[in-house]
Coordinates of C-alpha atoms in Angstrom, one line a residue:
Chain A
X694 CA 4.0 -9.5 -17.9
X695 CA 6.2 -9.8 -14.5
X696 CA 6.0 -9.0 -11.2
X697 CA 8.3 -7.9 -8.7
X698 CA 7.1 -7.8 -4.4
X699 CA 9.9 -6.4 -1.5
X700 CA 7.6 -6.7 1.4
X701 CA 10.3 -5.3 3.4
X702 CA 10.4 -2.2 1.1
X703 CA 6.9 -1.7 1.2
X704 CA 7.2 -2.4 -2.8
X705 CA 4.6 -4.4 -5.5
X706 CA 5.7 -3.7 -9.2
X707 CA 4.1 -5.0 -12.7
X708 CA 5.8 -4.6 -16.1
X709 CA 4.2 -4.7 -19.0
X710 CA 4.8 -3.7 -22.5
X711 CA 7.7 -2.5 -21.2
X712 CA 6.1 -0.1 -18.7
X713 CA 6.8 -1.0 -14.9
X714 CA 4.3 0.4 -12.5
X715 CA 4.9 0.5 -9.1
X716 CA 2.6 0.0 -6.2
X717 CA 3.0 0.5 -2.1
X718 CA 1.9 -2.1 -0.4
X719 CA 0.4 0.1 2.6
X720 CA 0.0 3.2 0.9
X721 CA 0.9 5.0 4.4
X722 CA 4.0 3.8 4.3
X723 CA 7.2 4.8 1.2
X724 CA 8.7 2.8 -0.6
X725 CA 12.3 2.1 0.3
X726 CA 15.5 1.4 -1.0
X727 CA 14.7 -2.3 -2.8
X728 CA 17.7 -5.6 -2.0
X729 CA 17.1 -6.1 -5.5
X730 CA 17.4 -3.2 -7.8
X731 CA 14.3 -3.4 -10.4
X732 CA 16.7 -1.8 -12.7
X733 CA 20.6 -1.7 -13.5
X734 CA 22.7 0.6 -15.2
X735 CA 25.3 -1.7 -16.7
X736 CA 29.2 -0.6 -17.6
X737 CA 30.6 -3.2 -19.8
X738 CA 33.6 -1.0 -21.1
X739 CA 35.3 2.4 -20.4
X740 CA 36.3 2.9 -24.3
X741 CA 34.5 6.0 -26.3
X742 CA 35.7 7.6 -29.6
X743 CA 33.5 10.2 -29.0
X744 CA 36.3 12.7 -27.6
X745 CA 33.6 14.7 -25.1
X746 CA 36.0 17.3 -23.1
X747 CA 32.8 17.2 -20.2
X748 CA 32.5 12.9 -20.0
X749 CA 31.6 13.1 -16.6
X750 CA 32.8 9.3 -16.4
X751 CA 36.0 9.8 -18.3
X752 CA 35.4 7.2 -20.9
X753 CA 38.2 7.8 -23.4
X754 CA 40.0 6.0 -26.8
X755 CA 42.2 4.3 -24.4
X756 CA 39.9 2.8 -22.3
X757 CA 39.2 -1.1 -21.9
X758 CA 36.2 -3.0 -23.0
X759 CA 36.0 -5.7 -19.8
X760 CA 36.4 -9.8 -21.1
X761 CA 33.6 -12.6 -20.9
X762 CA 30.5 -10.2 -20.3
X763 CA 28.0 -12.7 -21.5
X764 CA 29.2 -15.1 -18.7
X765 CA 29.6 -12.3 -15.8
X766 CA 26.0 -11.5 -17.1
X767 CA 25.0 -15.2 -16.1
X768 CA 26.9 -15.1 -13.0
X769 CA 25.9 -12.3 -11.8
X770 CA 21.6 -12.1 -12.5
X771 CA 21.6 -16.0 -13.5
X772 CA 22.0 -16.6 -9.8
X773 CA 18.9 -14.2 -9.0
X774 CA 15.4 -15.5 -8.5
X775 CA 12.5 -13.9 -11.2
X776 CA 11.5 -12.2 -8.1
X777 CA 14.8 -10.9 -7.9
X778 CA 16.2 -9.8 -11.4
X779 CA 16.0 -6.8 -12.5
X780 CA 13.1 -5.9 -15.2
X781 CA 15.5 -4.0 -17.3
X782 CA 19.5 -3.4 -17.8
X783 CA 20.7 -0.1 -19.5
X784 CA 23.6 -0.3 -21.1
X785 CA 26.2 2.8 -21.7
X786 CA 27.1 4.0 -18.5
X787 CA 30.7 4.6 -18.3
X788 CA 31.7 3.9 -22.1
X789 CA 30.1 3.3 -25.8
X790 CA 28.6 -0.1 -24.8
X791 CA 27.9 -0.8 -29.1
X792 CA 31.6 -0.6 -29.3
X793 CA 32.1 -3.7 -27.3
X794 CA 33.1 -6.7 -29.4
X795 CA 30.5 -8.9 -27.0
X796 CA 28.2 -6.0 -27.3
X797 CA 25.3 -8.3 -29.0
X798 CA 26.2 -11.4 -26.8
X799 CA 25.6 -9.2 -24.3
X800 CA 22.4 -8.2 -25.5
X801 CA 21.5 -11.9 -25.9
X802 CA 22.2 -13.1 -22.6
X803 CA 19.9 -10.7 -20.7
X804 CA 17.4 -11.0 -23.1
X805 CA 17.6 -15.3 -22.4
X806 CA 17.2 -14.3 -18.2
X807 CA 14.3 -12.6 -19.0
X808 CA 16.1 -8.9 -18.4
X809 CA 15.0 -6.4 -21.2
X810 CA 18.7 -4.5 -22.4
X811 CA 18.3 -1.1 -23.2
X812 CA 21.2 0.9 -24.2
X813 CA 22.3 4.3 -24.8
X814 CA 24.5 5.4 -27.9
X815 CA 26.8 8.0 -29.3
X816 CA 25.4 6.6 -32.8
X817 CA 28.9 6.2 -33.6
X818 CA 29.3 2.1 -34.1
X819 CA 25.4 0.9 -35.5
X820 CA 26.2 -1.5 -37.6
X821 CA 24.2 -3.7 -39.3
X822 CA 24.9 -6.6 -36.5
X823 CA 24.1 -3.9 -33.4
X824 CA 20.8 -3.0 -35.1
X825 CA 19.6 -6.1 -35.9
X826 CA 20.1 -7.3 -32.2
X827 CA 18.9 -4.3 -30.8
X828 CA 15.3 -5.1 -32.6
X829 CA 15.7 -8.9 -31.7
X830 CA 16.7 -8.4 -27.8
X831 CA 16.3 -4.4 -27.1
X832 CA 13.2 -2.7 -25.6
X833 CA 14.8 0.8 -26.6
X834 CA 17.9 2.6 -27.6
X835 CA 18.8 6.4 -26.0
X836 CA 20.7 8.5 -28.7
X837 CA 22.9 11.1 -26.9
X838 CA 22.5 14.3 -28.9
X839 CA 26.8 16.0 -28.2
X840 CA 27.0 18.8 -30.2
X841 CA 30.0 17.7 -31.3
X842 CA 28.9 14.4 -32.9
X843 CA 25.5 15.9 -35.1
X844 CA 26.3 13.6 -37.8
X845 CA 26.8 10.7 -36.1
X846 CA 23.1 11.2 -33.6
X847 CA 21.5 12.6 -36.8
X848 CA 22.4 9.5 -38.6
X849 CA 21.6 6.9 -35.8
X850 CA 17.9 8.6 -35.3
X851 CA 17.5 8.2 -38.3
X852 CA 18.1 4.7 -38.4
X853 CA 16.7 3.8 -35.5
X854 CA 13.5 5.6 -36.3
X855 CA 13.6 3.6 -40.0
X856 CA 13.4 0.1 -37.9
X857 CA 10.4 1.6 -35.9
X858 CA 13.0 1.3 -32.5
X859 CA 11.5 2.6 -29.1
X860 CA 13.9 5.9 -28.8
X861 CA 14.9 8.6 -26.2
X862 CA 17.0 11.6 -26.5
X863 CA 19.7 12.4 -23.7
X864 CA 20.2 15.6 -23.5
X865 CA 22.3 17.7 -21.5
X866 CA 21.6 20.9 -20.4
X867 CA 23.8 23.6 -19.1
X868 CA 23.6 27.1 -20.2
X869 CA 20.8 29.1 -21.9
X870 CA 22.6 27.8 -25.8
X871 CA 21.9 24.3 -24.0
X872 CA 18.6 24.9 -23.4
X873 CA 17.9 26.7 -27.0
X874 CA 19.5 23.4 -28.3
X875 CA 16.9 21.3 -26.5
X876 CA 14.1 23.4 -27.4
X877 CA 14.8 22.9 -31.0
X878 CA 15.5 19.2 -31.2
X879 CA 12.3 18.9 -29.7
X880 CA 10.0 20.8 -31.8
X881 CA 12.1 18.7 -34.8
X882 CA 11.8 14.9 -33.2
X883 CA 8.9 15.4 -31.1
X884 CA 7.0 13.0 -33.0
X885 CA 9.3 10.5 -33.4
X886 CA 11.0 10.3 -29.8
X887 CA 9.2 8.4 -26.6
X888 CA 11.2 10.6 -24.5
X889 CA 13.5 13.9 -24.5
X890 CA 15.8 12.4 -21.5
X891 CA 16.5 16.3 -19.7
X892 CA 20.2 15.6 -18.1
X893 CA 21.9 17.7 -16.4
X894 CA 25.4 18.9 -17.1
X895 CA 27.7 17.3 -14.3
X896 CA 31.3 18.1 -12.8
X897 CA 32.6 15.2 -12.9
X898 CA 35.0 13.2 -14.6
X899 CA 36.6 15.3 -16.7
X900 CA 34.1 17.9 -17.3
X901 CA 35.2 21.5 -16.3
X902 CA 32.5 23.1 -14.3
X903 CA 29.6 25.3 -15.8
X904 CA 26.4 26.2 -13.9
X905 CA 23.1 25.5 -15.3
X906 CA 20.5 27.8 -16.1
X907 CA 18.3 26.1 -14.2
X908 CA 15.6 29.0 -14.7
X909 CA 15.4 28.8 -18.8
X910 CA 15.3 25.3 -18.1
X911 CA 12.0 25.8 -16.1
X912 CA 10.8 28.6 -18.0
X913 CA 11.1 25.9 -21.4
X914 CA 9.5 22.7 -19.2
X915 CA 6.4 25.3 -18.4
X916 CA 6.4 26.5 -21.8
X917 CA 5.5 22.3 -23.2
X918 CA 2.0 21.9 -23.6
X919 CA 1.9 18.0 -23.0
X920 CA 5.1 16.6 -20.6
X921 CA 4.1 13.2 -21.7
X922 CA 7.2 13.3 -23.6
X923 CA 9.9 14.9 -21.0
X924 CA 11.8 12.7 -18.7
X925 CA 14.4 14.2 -16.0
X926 CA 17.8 12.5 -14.7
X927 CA 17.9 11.6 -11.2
X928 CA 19.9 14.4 -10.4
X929 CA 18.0 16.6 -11.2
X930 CA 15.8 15.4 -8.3
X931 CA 16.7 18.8 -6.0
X932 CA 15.6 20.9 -8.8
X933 CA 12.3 19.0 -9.2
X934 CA 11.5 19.1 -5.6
X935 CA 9.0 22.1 -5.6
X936 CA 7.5 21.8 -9.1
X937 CA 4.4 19.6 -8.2
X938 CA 2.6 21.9 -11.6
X939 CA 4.4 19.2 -13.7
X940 CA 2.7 16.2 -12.0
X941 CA 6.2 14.2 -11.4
X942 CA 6.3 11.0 -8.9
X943 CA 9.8 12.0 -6.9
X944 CA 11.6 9.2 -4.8
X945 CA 14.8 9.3 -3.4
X946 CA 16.7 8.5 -6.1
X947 CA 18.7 5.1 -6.5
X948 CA 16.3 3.4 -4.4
X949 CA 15.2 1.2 -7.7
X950 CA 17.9 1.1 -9.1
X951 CA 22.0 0.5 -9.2
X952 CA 25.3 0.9 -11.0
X953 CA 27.2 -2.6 -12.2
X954 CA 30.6 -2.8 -13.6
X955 CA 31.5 -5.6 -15.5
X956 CA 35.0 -5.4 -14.4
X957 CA 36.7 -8.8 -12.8
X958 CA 35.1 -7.8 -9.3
X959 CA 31.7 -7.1 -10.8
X960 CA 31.5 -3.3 -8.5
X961 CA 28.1 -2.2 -7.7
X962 CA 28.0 1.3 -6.7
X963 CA 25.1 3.7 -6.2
X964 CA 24.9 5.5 -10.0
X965 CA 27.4 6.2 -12.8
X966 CA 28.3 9.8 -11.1
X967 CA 28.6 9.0 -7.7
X968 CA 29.9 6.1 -7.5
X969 CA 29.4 5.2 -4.5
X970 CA 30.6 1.5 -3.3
X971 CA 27.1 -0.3 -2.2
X972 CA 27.1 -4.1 -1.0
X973 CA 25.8 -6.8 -3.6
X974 CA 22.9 -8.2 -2.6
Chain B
X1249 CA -28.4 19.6 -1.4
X1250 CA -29.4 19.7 -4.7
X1251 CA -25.7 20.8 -5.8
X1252 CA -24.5 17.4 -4.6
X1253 CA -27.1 15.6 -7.1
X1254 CA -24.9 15.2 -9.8
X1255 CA -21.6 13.6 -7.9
X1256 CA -24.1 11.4 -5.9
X1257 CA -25.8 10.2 -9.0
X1258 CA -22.6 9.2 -10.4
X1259 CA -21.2 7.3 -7.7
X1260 CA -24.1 6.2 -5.9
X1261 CA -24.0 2.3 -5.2
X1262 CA -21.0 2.2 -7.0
X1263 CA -17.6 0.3 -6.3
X1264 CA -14.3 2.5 -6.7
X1265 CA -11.0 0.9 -6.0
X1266 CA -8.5 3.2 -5.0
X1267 CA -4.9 1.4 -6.4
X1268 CA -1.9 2.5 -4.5
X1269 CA -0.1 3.6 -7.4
X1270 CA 4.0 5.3 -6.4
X1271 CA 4.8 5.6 -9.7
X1272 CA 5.4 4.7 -13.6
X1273 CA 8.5 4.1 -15.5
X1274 CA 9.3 3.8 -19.4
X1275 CA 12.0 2.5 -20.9
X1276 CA 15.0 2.6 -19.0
X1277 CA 18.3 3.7 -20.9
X1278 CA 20.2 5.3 -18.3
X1279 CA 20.7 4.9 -14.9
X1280 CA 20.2 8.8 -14.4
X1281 CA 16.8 9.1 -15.9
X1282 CA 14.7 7.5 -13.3
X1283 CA 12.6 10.1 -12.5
X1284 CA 9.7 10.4 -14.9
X1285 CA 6.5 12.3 -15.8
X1286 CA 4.1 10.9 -13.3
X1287 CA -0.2 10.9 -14.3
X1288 CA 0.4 11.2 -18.3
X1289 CA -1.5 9.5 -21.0
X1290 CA 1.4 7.0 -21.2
X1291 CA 1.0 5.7 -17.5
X1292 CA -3.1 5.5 -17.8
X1293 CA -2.5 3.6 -20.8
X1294 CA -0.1 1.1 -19.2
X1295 CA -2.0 0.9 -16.1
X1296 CA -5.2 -0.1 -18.8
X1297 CA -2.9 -2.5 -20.3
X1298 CA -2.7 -4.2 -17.3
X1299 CA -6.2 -4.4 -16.5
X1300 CA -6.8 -5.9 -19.9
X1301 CA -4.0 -8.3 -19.2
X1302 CA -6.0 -9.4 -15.6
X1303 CA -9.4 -9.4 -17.5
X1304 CA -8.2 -11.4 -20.2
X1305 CA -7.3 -14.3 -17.6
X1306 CA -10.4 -14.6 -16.0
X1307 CA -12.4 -17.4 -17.3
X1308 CA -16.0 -17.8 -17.6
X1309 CA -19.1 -18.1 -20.0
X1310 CA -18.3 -14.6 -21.6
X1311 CA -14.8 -13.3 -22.7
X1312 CA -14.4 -10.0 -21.7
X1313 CA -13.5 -7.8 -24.2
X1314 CA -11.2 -4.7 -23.6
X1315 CA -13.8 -2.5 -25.7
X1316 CA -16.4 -3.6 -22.8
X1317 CA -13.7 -3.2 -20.2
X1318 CA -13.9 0.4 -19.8
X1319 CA -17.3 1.0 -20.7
X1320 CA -19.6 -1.7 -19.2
X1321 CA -17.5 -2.9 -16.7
X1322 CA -15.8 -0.2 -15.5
X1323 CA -15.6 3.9 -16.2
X1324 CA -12.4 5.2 -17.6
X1325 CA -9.4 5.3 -14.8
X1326 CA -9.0 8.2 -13.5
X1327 CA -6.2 9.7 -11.9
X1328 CA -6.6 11.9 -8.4
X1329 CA -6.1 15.6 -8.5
X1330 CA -5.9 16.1 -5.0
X1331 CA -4.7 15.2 -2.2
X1332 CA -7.2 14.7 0.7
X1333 CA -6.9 13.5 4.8
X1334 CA -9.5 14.3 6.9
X1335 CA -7.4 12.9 9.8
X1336 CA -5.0 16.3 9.2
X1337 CA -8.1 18.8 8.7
X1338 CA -7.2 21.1 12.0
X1339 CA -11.1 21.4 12.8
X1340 CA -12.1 18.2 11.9
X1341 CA -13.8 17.3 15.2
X1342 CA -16.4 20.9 15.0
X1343 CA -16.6 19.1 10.9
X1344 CA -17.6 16.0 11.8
X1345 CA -20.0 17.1 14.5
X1346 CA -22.2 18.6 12.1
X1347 CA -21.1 16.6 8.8
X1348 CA -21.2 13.1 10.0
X1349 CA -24.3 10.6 10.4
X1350 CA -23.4 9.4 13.6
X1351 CA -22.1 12.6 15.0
X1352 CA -24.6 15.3 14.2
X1353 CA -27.4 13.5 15.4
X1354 CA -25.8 14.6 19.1
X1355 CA -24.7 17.6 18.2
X1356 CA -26.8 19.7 20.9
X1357 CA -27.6 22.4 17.9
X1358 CA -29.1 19.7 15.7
X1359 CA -31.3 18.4 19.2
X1360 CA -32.5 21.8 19.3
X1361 CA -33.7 22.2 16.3
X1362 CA -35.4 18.9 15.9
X1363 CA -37.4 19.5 19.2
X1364 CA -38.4 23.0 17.9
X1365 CA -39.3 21.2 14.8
X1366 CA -41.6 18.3 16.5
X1367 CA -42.7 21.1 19.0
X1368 CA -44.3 23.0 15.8
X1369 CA -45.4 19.4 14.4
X1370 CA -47.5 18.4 17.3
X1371 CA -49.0 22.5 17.6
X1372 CA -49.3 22.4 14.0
X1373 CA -50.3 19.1 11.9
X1374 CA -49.5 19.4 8.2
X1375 CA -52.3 21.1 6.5
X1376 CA -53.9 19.8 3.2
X1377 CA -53.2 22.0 0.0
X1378 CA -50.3 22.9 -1.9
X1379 CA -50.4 26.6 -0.6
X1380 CA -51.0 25.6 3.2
X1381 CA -48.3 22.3 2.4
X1382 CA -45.4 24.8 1.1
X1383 CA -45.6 27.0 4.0
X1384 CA -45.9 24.9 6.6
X1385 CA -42.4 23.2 5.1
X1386 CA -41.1 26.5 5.0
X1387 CA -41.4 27.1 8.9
X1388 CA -39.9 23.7 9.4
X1389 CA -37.1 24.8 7.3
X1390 CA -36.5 28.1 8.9
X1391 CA -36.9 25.9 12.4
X1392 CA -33.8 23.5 10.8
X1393 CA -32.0 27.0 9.8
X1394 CA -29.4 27.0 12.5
X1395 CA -28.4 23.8 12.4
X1396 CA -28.2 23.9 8.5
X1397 CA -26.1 26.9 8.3
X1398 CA -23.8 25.8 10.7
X1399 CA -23.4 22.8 8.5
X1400 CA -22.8 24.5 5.6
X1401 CA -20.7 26.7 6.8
X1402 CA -18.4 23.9 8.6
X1403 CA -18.6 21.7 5.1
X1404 CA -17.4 24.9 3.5
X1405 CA -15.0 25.6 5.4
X1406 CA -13.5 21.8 5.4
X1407 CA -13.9 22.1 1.5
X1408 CA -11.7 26.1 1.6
X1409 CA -9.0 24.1 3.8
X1410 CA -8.4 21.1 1.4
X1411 CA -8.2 23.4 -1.6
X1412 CA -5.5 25.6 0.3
X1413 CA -3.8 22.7 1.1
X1414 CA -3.9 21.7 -2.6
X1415 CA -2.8 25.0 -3.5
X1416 CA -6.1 25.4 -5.6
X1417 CA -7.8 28.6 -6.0
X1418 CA -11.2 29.1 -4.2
X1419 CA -14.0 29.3 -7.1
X1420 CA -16.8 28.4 -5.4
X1421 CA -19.7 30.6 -6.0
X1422 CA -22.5 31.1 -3.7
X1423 CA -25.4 30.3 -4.6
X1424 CA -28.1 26.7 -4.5
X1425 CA -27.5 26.0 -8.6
X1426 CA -25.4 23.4 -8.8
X1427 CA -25.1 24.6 -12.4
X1428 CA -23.3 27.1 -11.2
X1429 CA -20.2 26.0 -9.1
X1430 CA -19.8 23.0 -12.2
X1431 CA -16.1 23.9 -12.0
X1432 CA -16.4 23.8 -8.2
X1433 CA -17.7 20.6 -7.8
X1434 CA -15.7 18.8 -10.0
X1435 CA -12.8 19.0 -7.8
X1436 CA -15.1 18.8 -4.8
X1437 CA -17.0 16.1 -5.1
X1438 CA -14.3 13.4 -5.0
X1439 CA -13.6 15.0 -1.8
X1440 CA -17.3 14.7 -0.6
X1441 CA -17.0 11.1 -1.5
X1442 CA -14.0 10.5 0.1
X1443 CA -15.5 11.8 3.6
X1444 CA -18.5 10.2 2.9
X1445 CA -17.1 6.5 2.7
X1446 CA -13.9 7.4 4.8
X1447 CA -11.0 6.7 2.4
X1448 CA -8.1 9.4 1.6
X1449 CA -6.8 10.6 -1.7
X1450 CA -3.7 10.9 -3.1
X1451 CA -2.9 13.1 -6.0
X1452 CA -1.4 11.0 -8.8
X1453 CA -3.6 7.7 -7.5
X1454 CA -5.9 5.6 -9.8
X1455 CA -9.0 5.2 -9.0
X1456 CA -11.0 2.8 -11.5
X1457 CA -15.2 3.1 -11.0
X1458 CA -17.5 0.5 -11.4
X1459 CA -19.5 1.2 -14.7
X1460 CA -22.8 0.5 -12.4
X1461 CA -23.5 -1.5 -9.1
X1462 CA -22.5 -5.0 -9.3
X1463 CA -20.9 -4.5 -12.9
X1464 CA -17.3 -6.0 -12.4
X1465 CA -17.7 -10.1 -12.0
X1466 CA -16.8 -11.7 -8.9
X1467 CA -13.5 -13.0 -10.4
X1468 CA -12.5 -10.4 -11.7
X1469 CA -12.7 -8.4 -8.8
X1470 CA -10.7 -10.9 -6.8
X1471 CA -8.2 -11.1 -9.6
X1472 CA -7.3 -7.2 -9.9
X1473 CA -7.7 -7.0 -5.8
X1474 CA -5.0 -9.9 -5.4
X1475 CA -2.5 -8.8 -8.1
X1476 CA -2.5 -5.3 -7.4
X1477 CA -2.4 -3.5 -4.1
X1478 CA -5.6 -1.3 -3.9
X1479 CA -8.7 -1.1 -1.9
X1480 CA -12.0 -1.1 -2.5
X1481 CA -14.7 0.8 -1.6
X1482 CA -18.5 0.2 -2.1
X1483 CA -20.3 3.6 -2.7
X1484 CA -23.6 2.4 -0.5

């Protein structure tokens, strides 16, 4: 078990199990955006084989996978207090992170601060090596469900699931297909998934723009009997806004959490879409 | 208020700590999935976990054991439905002139009825026999009528307000059987309670329930009270 207190931000967190709960200090009072992120989205590369035409961060074949992440991982939260490290990394945002020749070293070094790595996968690169540091360091691994790549996702849940893994489903969603799509990978891995990770589809990058039916997408979250297994993407926060039926704790989004690229200048920005340029603490 | 009975009987000298809960995350894997499903199983059951964890710490002559936990110790946490604040009702101040110890007890309505009530006291002592007994309470009742009434009608009203506010639908059913408004009542009474020991409600909170009065040891108390922000309220 940890703890994490921002009096300034009005914030008391516990994690446990790999659960954080969060508590306001004065419960008249929000919570606001915390010094020190309790979590990190990570970027340790910009390389993907995965060939998406909608990447919304443009991660490609000829991208770079960024040198000495283990130590940049020790510069960066080594220098942090408990108090002040984050409980958990995720690893994934702007490339295939299990592609990355440090990719396990990386796992390693966050698991030796006392950070719990999480990643998320095409399923394209899980070798023997990745899996067996993703039971000895990871809390959980997020399997992004492309159309495209059904063999690959297919294969790695059905890995994953083998070695008992915690695992989530990213899913995007777009158009009504998108939506059918979701519906039925849910009634087939219900049982075996933590959470169906609801995304939605984002211009940016390199993704052409298509609107979202965000109506079939309510009319399928009201037709779930238990939403114990549903998670939504922080930008989907707008959408969420009036839908106090599904019992859903909404805060501005990015106050917990932050964007790090393991580039030579270690950028921070506010989330892998945005990107905007925020200060290091 | 016999419809009250069953709430009172449940909370009565009870402790109830009210934990200022925002909200509960999983397992992390991107930074775009922050936003989770607030009040499931999952979140009761870390939130348990963690009582365990502070129960397991606390030494003494008997070792707590999580099967005791949440059955001798403390009820089962429960997570608020509704959100409640007196402070916004618009006619709180008429409310709490006939709902409130201190206040109805100057409320000129109440004075009124009290004097007619001793008035018909002094003229008529309370006879001997049931028959004579049961209709000599029964004028002093109809003398408390108009005070009563109004109380009821302003607790009613206080009750049609929060469940507007809460976007519930009205299903109380008039009536004196409790049995009746079961459904009522259930989302009522933690209201009551709340007015009655002046503490708001949240929807989403925790609220954990002392299994019985003076059930959760000193040390633990102190334990949950300093590692988690919360307060506490004694149900007197």
């Amino acid at each position: 078990m940890r703890t994490r207190t921002e009096e300034s931000a009005n914030y008391h967190s516990v994690f446990i199990d790999g659960k954080t709960l969060r508590f306001q200090i004065d419960p008249d009072r929000p919570i606001t955006e915390l010094r020190f992120p309790e979590f990190y989205d990570v970027g340790i590369n910009t390389w993907c084989g995965g060939r998406c035409s909608y990447c919304y961060t443009d991660a490609k074949a000829a991208g770079v996978h960024f040198p000495q992440i283990a130590a940049k991982i020790q510069q960066f939260f080594g220098a942090m207090n408990l108090n002040e490290r984050p409980y958990q990394v995720a690893l994934g945002g702007s490339g295939e992170a299990t592609a990355h020749p440090e990719f396990t070293a990386a796992l390693q070094a966050f698991r030796e601060l006392d950070i719990i790595p999480n990643y998320t996968t095409n399923g394209m690169h899980l070798s023997d090596p990745v899996l067996d540091a993703t039971i000895e360091y990871c809390g959980g691994v997020a399997v992004s469900c492309h159309p495209h790549l059904e063999r690959h996702w297919r294969d790695a849940i059905r890995k994953l699931c083998q070695l008992k893994i915690k695992l989530n489903l990213h899913v995007v969603v777009s158009d009504r297909e998108s939506i059918q799509q979701l519906t039925a990978l849910f009634q087939e891995y219900q049982p075996l998934v933590d959470y169906f990770v609801i995304l939605p589809y984002m211009t940016a990058g390199r993704a052409a723009k298509r609107p979202i039916d965000f109506q079939a997408l309510e009319a399928w979250v009201d037709s779930v009997q238990d939403f114990g297994n549903i998670a939504f993407g922080s930008n989907l926060f707008e959408f969420l806004g009036d839908k106090a039926r599904w019992d859903l704790s909404l805060y501005p989004p990015e106050i917990m959490s932050k964007y790090l690229i393991m580039d030579d200048g270690l950028s921070l920005y506010n989330n892998s879409f945005q990107m905007k340029r925020v200060h290091r603490p | 208020m016999d419809q009250f009975l069953a709430h009172a009987k449940r909370t009565n000298m009870r402790t109830v700590l009210q934990f200022h809960n925002h909200s509960f995350v999983d397992l992390i894997t991107n930074s775009s999935s922050e936003l989770f499903v607030c009040n499931s199983k999952k979140s009761i059951k870390a939130f348990k976990r963690l009582i365990e964890e502070l129960a397991a710490g606390v030494s003494g002559q008997v070792t707590i054991t999580p099967a005791e936990l949440f059955t001798t110790i403390f009820e089962e946490p429960d997570v608020c439905r509704v959100n409640f604040d007196l402070s916004q009702y618009p006619k709180r101040d008429e409310f709490e002139s006939f709902n409130t110890y201190d206040q109805y007890r100057q409320n000129p309505i109440y004075i009124e009825c009290q004097e007619a009530v001793r008035a018909y006291q002094a003229a008529n002592p309370r006879p001997d026999g049931k028959k004579h007994t049961a209709k000599w309470f029964a004028k002093v009742r109809e003398l408390e009528k108009p005070f009563d009434e109004r109380q009821r009608a302003t607790e009613m009203a206080m009750y049609r307000w929060a469940f507007e506010v809460n976007g519930l639908p009205w299903i109380y059913k008039e009536g004196p059987n409790y049995k009746n408004n079961e459904a009522f009542w259930e989302q009522a009474g933690p209201i009551r309670t709340a007015v009655s020991y002046g503490y708001k409600l949240k929807k989403g909170q925790i609220l954990l329930l002392s299994a019985g009065d003076n059930s959760v040891p000193w040390e633990l108390m102190e334990k949950i009270e300093n590692s988690i922000p919360c307060q506490r309220f004694h149900l007197g």
